[in-house]
Amino acid sequence: MEYGPDDQVERDAPMAPFQQLAAILRARIERGDWQPDRAIPSENTLADEYDLSRPTVRRSIAVLAEAGLVYAVPGRGTYVAKQKPEGQTPSE
């Protein structure tokens, strides 16, 4: 199942809530809700917005970090990573 940037987490869906939230946040990044090198909302804000626990939100953000979509700055928050244009190799 695909999730869009305006979707909500469904408690009775077959996909785990952290996976649903990661897909929603990915869609919001791709849509441009948050610009590169700008902070995404805090874990507490996302937990309140999606009615989830902070550990669930943290796990969703970890999925995005593993995919290279966001990065954490200790004591500052989580930021959107700059995306490479499609087809570009790492040496370019």
PDB file of N, CA, C and O in Angstrom, residues 1-8 20-21 23-28 31 50:
ATOM      1  N   MET A   1       0.841  -1.177   0.000  1.00  0.00           N
ATOM      2  CA  MET A   1       0.000   0.000   0.000  1.00  0.00           C
ATOM      3  C   MET A   1       0.890   1.245   0.000  1.00  0.00           C
ATOM      4  O   MET A   1       1.864   1.319   0.722  1.00  0.00           O
ATOM      5  N   GLU A   2       0.541   2.212  -0.796  1.00  0.00           N
ATOM      6  CA  GLU A   2       1.299   3.459  -0.858  1.00  0.00           C
ATOM      7  C   GLU A   2       0.612   4.518  -0.008  1.00  0.00           C
ATOM      8  O   GLU A   2      -0.610   4.572   0.064  1.00  0.00           O
ATOM      9  N   TYR A   3       1.435   5.358   0.599  1.00  0.00           N
ATOM     10  CA  TYR A   3       0.913   6.438   1.428  1.00  0.00           C
ATOM     11  C   TYR A   3       1.337   7.763   0.828  1.00  0.00           C
ATOM     12  O   TYR A   3       2.466   7.926   0.372  1.00  0.00           O
ATOM     13  N   GLY A   4       0.415   8.714   0.847  1.00  0.00           N
ATOM     14  CA  GLY A   4       0.684  10.046   0.334  1.00  0.00           C
ATOM     15  C   GLY A   4       1.004  10.999   1.453  1.00  0.00           C
ATOM     16  O   GLY A   4       0.882  10.666   2.640  1.00  0.00           O
ATOM     17  N   PRO A   5       1.392  12.210   1.092  1.00  0.00           N
ATOM     18  CA  PRO A   5       1.796  13.188   2.107  1.00  0.00           C
ATOM     19  C   PRO A   5       0.670  13.661   3.021  1.00  0.00           C
ATOM     20  O   PRO A   5       0.928  14.166   4.107  1.00  0.00           O
ATOM     21  N   ASP A   6      -0.575  13.465   2.609  1.00  0.00           N
ATOM     22  CA  ASP A   6      -1.703  13.916   3.418  1.00  0.00           C
ATOM     23  C   ASP A   6      -2.427  12.774   4.127  1.00  0.00           C
ATOM     24  O   ASP A   6      -3.465  12.992   4.745  1.00  0.00           O
ATOM     25  N   ASP A   7      -1.877  11.565   4.040  1.00  0.00           N
ATOM     26  CA  ASP A   7      -2.499  10.407   4.680  1.00  0.00           C
ATOM     27  C   ASP A   7      -2.253  10.421   6.189  1.00  0.00           C
ATOM     28  O   ASP A   7      -1.374  11.128   6.694  1.00  0.00           O
ATOM     29  N   GLN A   8      -3.038   9.627   6.872  1.00  0.00           N
ATOM     30  CA  GLN A   8      -2.881   9.428   8.308  1.00  0.00           C
ATOM     31  C   GLN A   8      -2.511   7.972   8.557  1.00  0.00           C
ATOM     32  O   GLN A   8      -2.743   7.110   7.713  1.00  0.00           O
ATOM     33  N   GLN A  20       4.212   2.998   8.092  1.00  0.00           N
ATOM     34  CA  GLN A  20       3.249   3.929   7.503  1.00  0.00           C
ATOM     35  C   GLN A  20       3.743   5.364   7.653  1.00  0.00           C
ATOM     36  O   GLN A  20       3.739   6.140   6.691  1.00  0.00           O
ATOM     37  N   LEU A  21       4.188   5.728   8.865  1.00  0.00           N
ATOM     38  CA  LEU A  21       4.655   7.084   9.099  1.00  0.00           C
ATOM     39  C   LEU A  21       5.887   7.381   8.251  1.00  0.00           C
ATOM     40  O   LEU A  21       5.997   8.469   7.676  1.00  0.00           O
ATOM     41  N   ALA A  23       6.591   6.199   5.355  1.00  0.00           N
ATOM     42  CA  ALA A  23       6.122   6.411   3.978  1.00  0.00           C
ATOM     43  C   ALA A  23       5.462   7.784   3.832  1.00  0.00           C
ATOM     44  O   ALA A  23       5.658   8.476   2.827  1.00  0.00           O
ATOM     45  N   ILE A  24       4.698   8.184   4.829  1.00  0.00           N
ATOM     46  CA  ILE A  24       4.032   9.497   4.797  1.00  0.00           C
ATOM     47  C   ILE A  24       5.078  10.613   4.837  1.00  0.00           C
ATOM     48  O   ILE A  24       5.009  11.568   4.059  1.00  0.00           O
ATOM     49  N   LEU A  25       6.053  10.498   5.730  1.00  0.00           N
ATOM     50  CA  LEU A  25       7.085  11.526   5.843  1.00  0.00           C
ATOM     51  C   LEU A  25       7.934  11.584   4.572  1.00  0.00           C
ATOM     52  O   LEU A  25       8.303  12.661   4.114  1.00  0.00           O
ATOM     53  N   ARG A  26       8.224  10.422   3.981  1.00  0.00           N
ATOM     54  CA  ARG A  26       8.961  10.380   2.709  1.00  0.00           C
ATOM     55  C   ARG A  26       8.178  11.145   1.637  1.00  0.00           C
ATOM     56  O   ARG A  26       8.755  11.950   0.895  1.00  0.00           O
ATOM     57  N   ALA A  27       6.882  10.919   1.578  1.00  0.00           N
ATOM     58  CA  ALA A  27       6.036  11.611   0.594  1.00  0.00           C
ATOM     59  C   ALA A  27       6.041  13.119   0.843  1.00  0.00           C
ATOM     60  O   ALA A  27       6.051  13.909  -0.103  1.00  0.00           O
ATOM     61  N   ARG A  28       6.038  13.513   2.107  1.00  0.00           N
ATOM     62  CA  ARG A  28       6.072  14.949   2.427  1.00  0.00           C
ATOM     63  C   ARG A  28       7.413  15.571   2.029  1.00  0.00           C
ATOM     64  O   ARG A  28       7.452  16.696   1.539  1.00  0.00           O
ATOM     65  N   ARG A  31       7.414  15.881  -1.733  1.00  0.00           N
ATOM     66  CA  ARG A  31       6.522  16.954  -2.161  1.00  0.00           C
ATOM     67  C   ARG A  31       7.154  18.324  -1.920  1.00  0.00           C
ATOM     68  O   ARG A  31       6.768  19.318  -2.522  1.00  0.00           O
ATOM     69  N   TYR A  50       0.351  12.678  14.591  1.00  0.00           N
ATOM     70  CA  TYR A  50      -0.088  11.378  14.065  1.00  0.00           C
ATOM     71  C   TYR A  50      -0.610  10.442  15.151  1.00  0.00           C
ATOM     72  O   TYR A  50      -0.911   9.286  14.875  1.00  0.00           O
TER      73      TYR A  50
END
